[in-house]
Amino acid sequence: MPAARTDPYLLTPGPLTTSARTKEAMLHDWGSRDSRFIATNARVRRRLVAIAGAEGTHVCVPLQGSGTFVVEAALGTLIPRGGKALVLINGAYGKRMAKILEYLGRDHVSLETAEDTPASAADVDALLAGDADITHVLAVHCETTSGILNPIEAIAEAAAGHGRGLLIDAMSTFGAIPLDARKVPFDALMASANKCLEGVPGVGFAIVRRQALEAGAGNAHSLSLDLHDQWTAMEKTGQWRFTPPTHVIAALDAALDQFDAEGGVGGRNARYADNCRILVAGMRKMGFETLLADAVQAPIIVTFRTPADPGFDFQAFYDSLGRHGYVIYPGKLTVAESFRIGCIGHLGAAEMLGALEAVRAAITEMGVKDCAPAQT
Ligand SMILES: *Cc1c(COP(=O)(O)O)cnc(C)c1O
């Protein structure tokens, strides 16, 4: 039975708790030219395009590494050297895209809102109207720093209205929050195996509009991060250019079987939304406050304000939850002291209720009477 019984549950932004079936899919060895592996790889790529509603318009290019690798590869391949990006920032992952552009030497401007405030499509529209040099808009779907959901449909409409490309960091939403290429125009979205698809870490992928990818030939600054070269080589031979993450792809294929059995994006969204509701209701009952208003909270990860009670100590809280079998995540906010608890991964109501019990035990151990944050 599942090894997960001895492993802690990961209530984090990733890597996440995976099922026994997903882990068991890795109990083989495949050579890079193994025909079974090549077939699995092709099937995974097709399935990922289908999840994005992008059959016929977009292609899937997988890339070894963590999610940031494929973000960097997509930016370097799709934004020409003479291009200019508008980066929408309300947390660490938007900032990371701006930092990548600095490394790449690509011209860019940013539009920053507070960590608890979604990007404004009206502001994007006005900025694009005033700056004809901007070729691409870069947005984060769910900014995992806080758990905030940005209005990607309206942002896409603004970008398309001005004829600019849109690149979406959909890392923490792909598979759990609908993003359909038939309804939301985008040049590329970037995601990874180990978030809402519940695969294991080691591969990212981009779903890229075919023409945008073709136009990206020769743009990349880096051989290993050249998505156009990765794509053309894989199309030609079915193989990866460099050592393929065989086990990660096999695990992703098994994870996608379970994703389909759960009802695809709709099914996964329903389970995560339940997890989020149980978590937020239980934490509020104990007196904790969420950073975000419910209307902008994605059912991915929830930021809680740190209690003002002097007995509360994050490290002691973290360690106590760990002893009870739950791993949470520190906050990453600049605006307030906080911590985060994730709703994603191979977890359901029982695990969320277990986590709440562990939180109750931890605050009792610390002698915390009041979980309300400092009033600002
Ligand atoms: C997880 C994540 C990434 C990628 O992070 P890695 O640590 O490189 O896997 C990028 N963007 C968002 C929004 C994320 O949640």
Short mmCIF file of C-alpha atoms and ligand atoms in Angstrom, two decimals:
data_model
loop_
_atom_site.label_atom_id
_atom_site.label_comp_id
_atom_site.label_asym_id
_atom_site.label_seq_id
_atom_site.Cartn_x
_atom_site.Cartn_y
_atom_site.Cartn_z
CA MET A 1 0.00 0.00 0.00
CA PRO A 2 0.97 3.64 -0.42
CA ALA A 3 4.34 4.75 0.81
CA ALA A 4 2.56 8.06 1.48
CA ARG A 5 1.48 6.71 4.87
CA THR A 6 5.00 7.13 6.18
CA ASP A 7 5.71 10.30 4.14
CA PRO A 8 4.29 13.60 5.34
CA TYR A 9 1.52 15.24 3.31
CA LEU A 10 2.90 18.17 1.34
CA LEU A 11 0.60 21.19 1.70
CA THR A 12 2.98 23.31 -0.34
CA PRO A 13 3.27 24.90 -3.80
CA GLY A 14 5.22 21.83 -5.03
CA PRO A 15 6.59 19.26 -5.20
CA LEU A 16 3.37 17.74 -3.96
CA THR A 17 1.95 14.52 -2.59
CA THR A 18 1.55 12.02 -5.42
CA SER A 19 -0.43 8.78 -5.55
CA ALA A 20 1.12 5.34 -5.15
CA ARG A 21 0.10 4.56 -8.73
CA THR A 22 2.05 7.54 -10.03
CA LYS A 23 5.14 6.56 -8.05
CA GLU A 24 4.82 2.91 -9.13
CA ALA A 25 4.84 3.93 -12.80
CA MET A 26 8.55 4.72 -12.33
CA LEU A 27 9.62 1.18 -11.40
CA HIS A 28 11.23 0.49 -14.80
CA ASP A 29 14.18 1.59 -16.86
CA TRP A 30 13.84 2.89 -20.39
CA GLY A 31 16.55 3.83 -22.84
CA SER A 32 16.12 7.12 -24.64
CA ARG A 33 15.39 5.23 -27.91
CA ASP A 34 13.04 2.70 -26.27
CA SER A 35 9.94 2.53 -28.48
CA ARG A 36 7.65 2.27 -25.42
CA PHE A 37 9.14 5.46 -24.01
CA ILE A 38 8.86 7.25 -27.35
CA ALA A 39 5.18 6.28 -27.55
CA THR A 40 4.55 7.41 -23.96
CA ASN A 41 6.27 10.72 -24.62
CA ALA A 42 4.16 11.36 -27.73
CA ARG A 43 0.98 10.43 -25.85
CA VAL A 44 1.80 12.77 -22.93
CA ARG A 45 2.43 15.64 -25.34
CA ARG A 46 -0.91 15.04 -27.07
CA ARG A 47 -2.76 14.85 -23.77
CA LEU A 48 -1.27 18.13 -22.53
CA VAL A 49 -2.32 19.95 -25.72
CA ALA A 50 -5.84 18.53 -25.32
CA ILE A 51 -6.09 19.78 -21.70
CA ALA A 52 -5.39 23.30 -23.02
CA GLY A 53 -8.08 22.95 -25.72
CA ALA A 54 -5.30 23.68 -28.19
CA GLU A 55 -5.44 20.80 -30.70
CA GLY A 56 -4.62 22.02 -34.18
CA THR A 57 -3.40 25.46 -33.09
CA HIS A 58 -0.68 24.80 -30.50
CA VAL A 59 2.03 22.22 -29.88
CA CYS A 60 3.51 20.88 -26.64
CA VAL A 61 7.24 21.25 -26.08
CA PRO A 62 8.47 19.54 -22.91
CA LEU A 63 11.75 20.55 -21.31
CA GLN A 64 13.90 18.97 -18.59
CA GLY A 65 14.17 20.87 -15.31
CA SER A 66 11.91 22.69 -12.88
CA GLY A 67 9.19 25.07 -14.01
CA THR A 68 11.49 28.08 -14.15
CA PHE A 69 13.56 26.37 -16.86
CA VAL A 70 10.63 26.26 -19.26
CA VAL A 71 9.61 29.83 -18.39
CA GLU A 72 13.11 31.02 -19.22
CA ALA A 73 13.15 28.91 -22.39
CA ALA A 74 9.78 30.27 -23.56
CA LEU A 75 10.74 33.90 -22.93
CA GLY A 76 14.11 33.48 -24.68
CA THR A 77 12.63 31.62 -27.65
CA LEU A 78 9.41 33.55 -28.25
CA ILE A 79 10.43 37.16 -27.55
CA PRO A 80 12.73 38.31 -30.34
CA ARG A 81 15.91 40.18 -29.43
CA GLY A 82 14.34 43.39 -30.71
CA GLY A 83 11.07 42.74 -28.88
CA LYS A 84 9.73 44.40 -25.75
CA ALA A 85 7.74 42.79 -22.96
CA LEU A 86 5.14 44.12 -20.54
CA VAL A 87 5.43 42.06 -17.33
CA LEU A 88 2.47 41.99 -14.95
CA ILE A 89 3.76 41.65 -11.41
CA ASN A 90 1.97 40.97 -8.13
CA GLY A 91 4.36 38.55 -6.52
CA ALA A 92 7.59 36.59 -6.78
CA TYR A 93 6.84 34.73 -10.02
CA GLY A 94 6.05 37.91 -11.97
CA LYS A 95 9.26 39.38 -10.56
CA ARG A 96 11.13 36.25 -11.65
CA MET A 97 10.01 36.74 -15.27
CA ALA A 98 11.30 40.33 -15.16
CA LYS A 99 14.61 39.01 -13.76
CA ILE A 100 14.84 36.46 -16.58
CA LEU A 101 14.38 39.29 -19.10
CA GLU A 102 17.22 41.18 -17.38
CA TYR A 103 19.48 38.14 -17.84
CA LEU A 104 18.38 37.79 -21.47
CA GLY A 105 18.84 41.48 -22.17
CA ARG A 106 15.28 41.81 -23.50
CA ASP A 107 13.67 45.24 -23.24
CA HIS A 108 10.72 45.31 -20.85
CA VAL A 109 8.45 47.42 -18.68
CA SER A 110 6.45 46.19 -15.74
CA LEU A 111 3.04 46.89 -14.30
CA GLU A 112 3.09 46.12 -10.61
CA THR A 113 0.15 45.83 -8.23
CA ALA A 114 0.18 44.92 -4.52
CA GLU A 115 0.39 41.24 -3.62
CA ASP A 116 -3.29 41.17 -2.65
CA THR A 117 -4.46 43.01 -5.78
CA PRO A 118 -5.06 41.33 -9.17
CA ALA A 119 -3.48 42.75 -12.30
CA SER A 120 -5.82 45.20 -14.04
CA ALA A 121 -6.77 44.42 -17.65
CA ALA A 122 -7.84 48.05 -18.11
CA ASP A 123 -4.35 49.20 -17.15
CA VAL A 124 -2.85 46.66 -19.58
CA ASP A 125 -5.12 48.01 -22.31
CA ALA A 126 -4.06 51.61 -21.61
CA LEU A 127 -0.36 50.72 -21.49
CA LEU A 128 -0.52 48.84 -24.79
CA ALA A 129 -2.43 51.70 -26.41
CA GLY A 130 0.35 54.07 -25.36
CA ASP A 131 3.37 51.92 -26.30
CA ALA A 132 3.46 50.41 -29.79
CA ASP A 133 6.91 48.91 -29.11
CA ILE A 134 5.53 46.31 -26.69
CA THR A 135 5.40 42.98 -28.54
CA HIS A 136 4.46 40.62 -25.69
CA VAL A 137 2.47 40.64 -22.45
CA LEU A 138 3.71 38.30 -19.68
CA ALA A 139 1.22 37.29 -17.00
CA VAL A 140 1.02 34.82 -14.12
CA HIS A 141 -2.34 33.01 -13.92
CA CYS A 142 -2.28 32.19 -10.20
CA GLU A 143 0.51 34.08 -8.42
CA THR A 144 1.53 31.33 -6.01
CA THR A 145 3.26 33.87 -3.76
CA SER A 146 -0.14 34.71 -2.30
CA GLY A 147 -2.58 32.37 -4.09
CA ILE A 148 -4.21 35.24 -5.99
CA LEU A 149 -5.98 34.57 -9.29
CA ASN A 150 -5.24 37.12 -12.01
CA PRO A 151 -8.00 37.89 -14.58
CA ILE A 152 -6.33 36.06 -17.44
CA GLU A 153 -9.34 36.15 -19.80
CA ALA A 154 -9.56 39.96 -19.63
CA ILE A 155 -5.77 40.33 -19.92
CA ALA A 156 -5.81 38.06 -22.99
CA GLU A 157 -8.56 40.15 -24.54
CA ALA A 158 -6.56 43.34 -23.99
CA ALA A 159 -3.40 41.82 -25.51
CA ALA A 160 -5.28 40.36 -28.50
CA GLY A 161 -7.14 43.65 -29.02
CA HIS A 162 -3.80 45.35 -29.61
CA GLY A 163 -2.36 42.46 -31.63
CA ARG A 164 0.31 41.61 -29.04
CA GLY A 165 1.45 38.16 -27.97
CA LEU A 166 0.57 36.74 -24.54
CA LEU A 167 2.81 34.37 -22.57
CA ILE A 168 1.17 32.89 -19.45
CA ASP A 169 2.91 31.37 -16.46
CA ALA A 170 0.18 28.83 -15.72
CA MET A 171 2.48 26.72 -13.58
CA SER A 172 0.23 26.50 -10.53
CA THR A 173 -3.13 26.37 -12.35
CA PHE A 174 -2.69 24.08 -15.36
CA GLY A 175 -5.14 21.21 -15.06
CA ALA A 176 -7.10 22.71 -12.17
CA ILE A 177 -8.33 26.10 -13.37
CA PRO A 178 -9.77 26.22 -16.88
CA LEU A 179 -7.63 27.93 -19.52
CA ASP A 180 -8.86 27.00 -22.97
CA ALA A 181 -7.05 28.16 -26.10
CA ARG A 182 -10.34 28.19 -28.01
CA LYS A 183 -11.63 30.92 -25.67
CA VAL A 184 -8.50 32.64 -24.35
CA PRO A 185 -6.02 33.65 -27.04
CA PHE A 186 -2.39 33.05 -26.02
CA ASP A 187 0.93 32.44 -27.75
CA ALA A 188 2.19 30.19 -24.99
CA LEU A 189 1.45 28.88 -21.55
CA MET A 190 4.12 27.34 -19.37
CA ALA A 191 3.48 24.69 -16.71
CA SER A 192 5.10 21.68 -15.07
CA ALA A 193 4.39 18.06 -14.19
CA ASN A 194 4.51 18.43 -10.44
CA LYS A 195 1.73 20.86 -9.58
CA CYS A 196 -1.96 20.36 -10.37
CA LEU A 197 -1.28 17.42 -12.69
CA GLU A 198 0.12 15.61 -9.64
CA GLY A 199 3.15 14.20 -11.43
CA VAL A 200 6.69 14.17 -10.05
CA PRO A 201 9.17 17.04 -10.46
CA GLY A 202 11.72 17.15 -13.27
CA VAL A 203 9.91 18.35 -16.37
CA GLY A 204 8.16 21.52 -17.51
CA PHE A 205 6.34 22.11 -20.76
CA ALA A 206 5.08 24.92 -22.93
CA ILE A 207 1.91 24.82 -25.01
CA VAL A 208 2.88 27.12 -27.87
CA ARG A 209 0.98 28.47 -30.86
CA ARG A 210 2.65 26.77 -33.83
CA GLN A 211 3.25 30.00 -35.79
CA ALA A 212 4.75 31.75 -32.76
CA LEU A 213 7.13 28.83 -32.23
CA GLU A 214 8.11 28.76 -35.90
CA ALA A 215 8.77 32.50 -35.74
CA GLY A 216 10.99 31.87 -32.69
CA ALA A 217 13.68 30.02 -34.70
CA GLY A 218 17.06 31.57 -33.94
CA ASN A 219 15.87 33.77 -31.05
CA ALA A 220 17.15 31.68 -28.16
CA HIS A 221 20.23 32.73 -26.22
CA SER A 222 20.87 29.19 -25.01
CA LEU A 223 21.09 25.81 -26.73
CA SER A 224 19.60 23.76 -23.90
CA LEU A 225 16.78 26.30 -23.44
CA ASP A 226 15.97 26.66 -27.15
CA LEU A 227 12.33 25.54 -27.34
CA HIS A 228 12.28 25.77 -31.13
CA ASP A 229 15.24 23.41 -31.43
CA GLN A 230 13.77 21.11 -28.77
CA TRP A 231 10.52 20.98 -30.76
CA THR A 232 11.95 20.44 -34.24
CA ALA A 233 14.29 17.70 -33.01
CA MET A 234 11.48 15.91 -31.15
CA GLU A 235 9.16 16.17 -34.15
CA LYS A 236 11.83 14.68 -36.41
CA THR A 237 12.86 11.65 -34.32
CA GLY A 238 10.34 11.38 -31.48
CA GLN A 239 13.36 11.54 -29.18
CA TRP A 240 14.67 14.17 -26.80
CA ARG A 241 17.81 16.09 -27.81
CA PHE A 242 19.54 15.37 -24.49
CA THR A 243 19.00 12.73 -21.76
CA PRO A 244 15.23 12.45 -21.39
CA PRO A 245 13.56 12.49 -17.95
CA THR A 246 12.17 9.01 -18.67
CA HIS A 247 10.77 8.26 -15.22
CA VAL A 248 9.19 11.69 -14.89
CA ILE A 249 7.39 11.27 -18.21
CA ALA A 250 6.21 7.76 -17.27
CA ALA A 251 4.89 9.10 -13.96
CA LEU A 252 3.17 12.00 -15.75
CA ASP A 253 1.43 9.58 -18.12
CA ALA A 254 0.11 7.62 -15.12
CA ALA A 255 -0.88 10.87 -13.38
CA LEU A 256 -2.81 11.91 -16.50
CA ASP A 257 -4.75 8.60 -16.44
CA GLN A 258 -5.87 9.51 -12.92
CA PHE A 259 -6.58 13.09 -14.00
CA ASP A 260 -8.88 11.78 -16.77
CA ALA A 261 -10.58 9.35 -14.38
CA GLU A 262 -11.29 12.23 -12.00
CA GLY A 263 -13.07 14.13 -14.78
CA GLY A 264 -10.24 16.30 -16.13
CA VAL A 265 -10.03 19.98 -15.25
CA GLY A 266 -13.61 20.06 -13.90
CA GLY A 267 -13.07 17.16 -11.54
CA ARG A 268 -9.73 18.37 -10.29
CA ASN A 269 -11.04 21.90 -9.81
CA ALA A 270 -13.95 20.56 -7.74
CA ARG A 271 -11.67 18.58 -5.39
CA TYR A 272 -9.23 21.46 -4.91
CA ALA A 273 -12.10 23.93 -4.35
CA ASP A 274 -13.46 21.58 -1.66
CA ASN A 275 -10.01 21.30 -0.07
CA CYS A 276 -9.74 25.10 -0.07
CA ARG A 277 -13.21 25.61 1.43
CA ILE A 278 -12.56 23.10 4.21
CA LEU A 279 -9.19 24.64 4.98
CA VAL A 280 -10.32 28.27 5.01
CA ALA A 281 -13.49 27.56 7.04
CA GLY A 282 -11.55 25.53 9.62
CA MET A 283 -8.76 28.08 9.97
CA ARG A 284 -11.23 30.99 10.28
CA LYS A 285 -13.07 29.06 12.98
CA MET A 286 -9.81 29.05 14.96
CA GLY A 287 -9.44 32.81 14.41
CA PHE A 288 -6.90 32.87 11.57
CA GLU A 289 -7.36 35.42 8.79
CA THR A 290 -6.64 34.97 5.10
CA LEU A 291 -4.61 37.58 3.25
CA LEU A 292 -6.93 37.56 0.26
CA ALA A 293 -10.61 38.29 -0.19
CA ASP A 294 -12.48 35.11 -1.20
CA ALA A 295 -13.32 36.60 -4.62
CA VAL A 296 -9.65 36.63 -5.73
CA GLN A 297 -8.50 33.48 -3.89
CA ALA A 298 -7.56 30.61 -6.22
CA PRO A 299 -8.16 27.10 -4.80
CA ILE A 300 -4.43 26.38 -5.05
CA ILE A 301 -2.69 27.74 -1.97
CA VAL A 302 -3.95 29.97 0.84
CA THR A 303 -1.96 32.67 2.63
CA PHE A 304 -2.79 33.17 6.30
CA ARG A 305 -1.67 36.19 8.32
CA THR A 306 0.60 35.30 11.22
CA PRO A 307 -1.21 35.53 14.59
CA ALA A 308 -0.18 38.51 16.73
CA ASP A 309 -0.27 36.39 19.91
CA PRO A 310 3.31 36.47 21.30
CA GLY A 311 3.17 32.70 21.85
CA PHE A 312 3.06 32.08 18.11
CA ASP A 313 6.39 31.12 16.55
CA PHE A 314 6.48 30.04 12.90
CA GLN A 315 9.34 27.57 13.29
CA ALA A 316 7.68 25.89 16.28
CA PHE A 317 4.38 25.82 14.36
CA TYR A 318 6.07 24.34 11.29
CA ASP A 319 7.93 21.72 13.33
CA SER A 320 4.80 20.70 15.22
CA LEU A 321 2.79 20.29 12.00
CA GLY A 322 5.68 18.24 10.62
CA ARG A 323 5.55 15.90 13.62
CA HIS A 324 1.85 15.41 12.86
CA GLY A 325 2.66 14.56 9.24
CA TYR A 326 1.93 17.83 7.43
CA VAL A 327 4.41 20.09 5.67
CA ILE A 328 3.35 23.71 5.13
CA TYR A 329 5.21 26.64 3.60
CA PRO A 330 6.52 29.94 4.91
CA GLY A 331 5.07 33.15 3.52
CA LYS A 332 6.82 35.00 0.73
CA LEU A 333 5.02 38.30 1.14
CA THR A 334 6.55 41.71 1.50
CA VAL A 335 3.32 43.29 2.83
CA ALA A 336 2.61 41.12 5.89
CA GLU A 337 3.93 38.29 8.08
CA SER A 338 2.31 35.14 6.80
CA PHE A 339 2.44 31.43 6.08
CA ARG A 340 0.89 29.35 3.33
CA ILE A 341 -1.07 26.10 3.23
CA GLY A 342 -1.62 24.39 -0.11
CA CYS A 343 -4.82 22.71 -1.35
CA ILE A 344 -3.29 20.82 -4.28
CA GLY A 345 -1.74 17.38 -4.71
CA HIS A 346 -3.12 13.91 -4.09
CA LEU A 347 -5.16 15.09 -1.08
CA GLY A 348 -8.83 15.28 -0.22
CA ALA A 349 -11.19 16.23 2.58
CA ALA A 350 -9.74 13.70 5.05
CA GLU A 351 -6.23 15.14 4.70
CA MET A 352 -7.46 18.74 4.97
CA LEU A 353 -9.39 17.86 8.15
CA GLY A 354 -6.26 16.10 9.44
CA ALA A 355 -4.22 19.22 8.75
CA LEU A 356 -6.72 21.36 10.66
CA GLU A 357 -6.46 19.01 13.62
CA ALA A 358 -2.69 19.31 13.46
CA VAL A 359 -2.96 23.11 13.41
CA ARG A 360 -5.22 22.99 16.46
CA ALA A 361 -2.72 20.78 18.27
CA ALA A 362 0.19 23.05 17.33
CA ILE A 363 -1.41 26.25 18.60
CA THR A 364 -2.40 24.47 21.82
CA GLU A 365 1.23 23.32 22.30
CA MET A 366 2.45 26.90 21.79
CA GLY A 367 -0.16 28.23 24.20
CA VAL A 368 -1.60 30.54 21.53
CA LYS A 369 -5.02 31.78 22.65
CA ASP A 370 -5.85 34.15 19.83
CA CYS A 371 -5.01 33.45 16.16
CA ALA A 372 -5.98 36.91 14.90
CA PRO A 373 -3.19 38.86 13.19
CA ALA A 374 -2.03 42.31 14.26
CA GLN A 375 -4.66 44.82 13.14
CA THR A 376 -3.35 47.21 10.52
C1 LIG B 1 6.03 26.66 -9.07
C2 LIG B 1 5.93 27.86 -9.93
C3 LIG B 1 6.91 28.15 -10.89
C4 LIG B 1 8.14 27.32 -11.12
O1 LIG B 1 8.90 27.14 -10.01
P1 LIG B 1 10.07 26.05 -9.99
O2 LIG B 1 10.53 26.09 -8.59
O3 LIG B 1 11.08 26.45 -10.98
O4 LIG B 1 9.41 24.74 -10.38
C5 LIG B 1 6.70 29.24 -11.71
N1 LIG B 1 5.62 30.01 -11.58
C6 LIG B 1 4.65 29.76 -10.69
C7 LIG B 1 3.46 30.65 -10.62
C8 LIG B 1 4.78 28.68 -9.82
O5 LIG B 1 3.82 28.43 -8.92
#
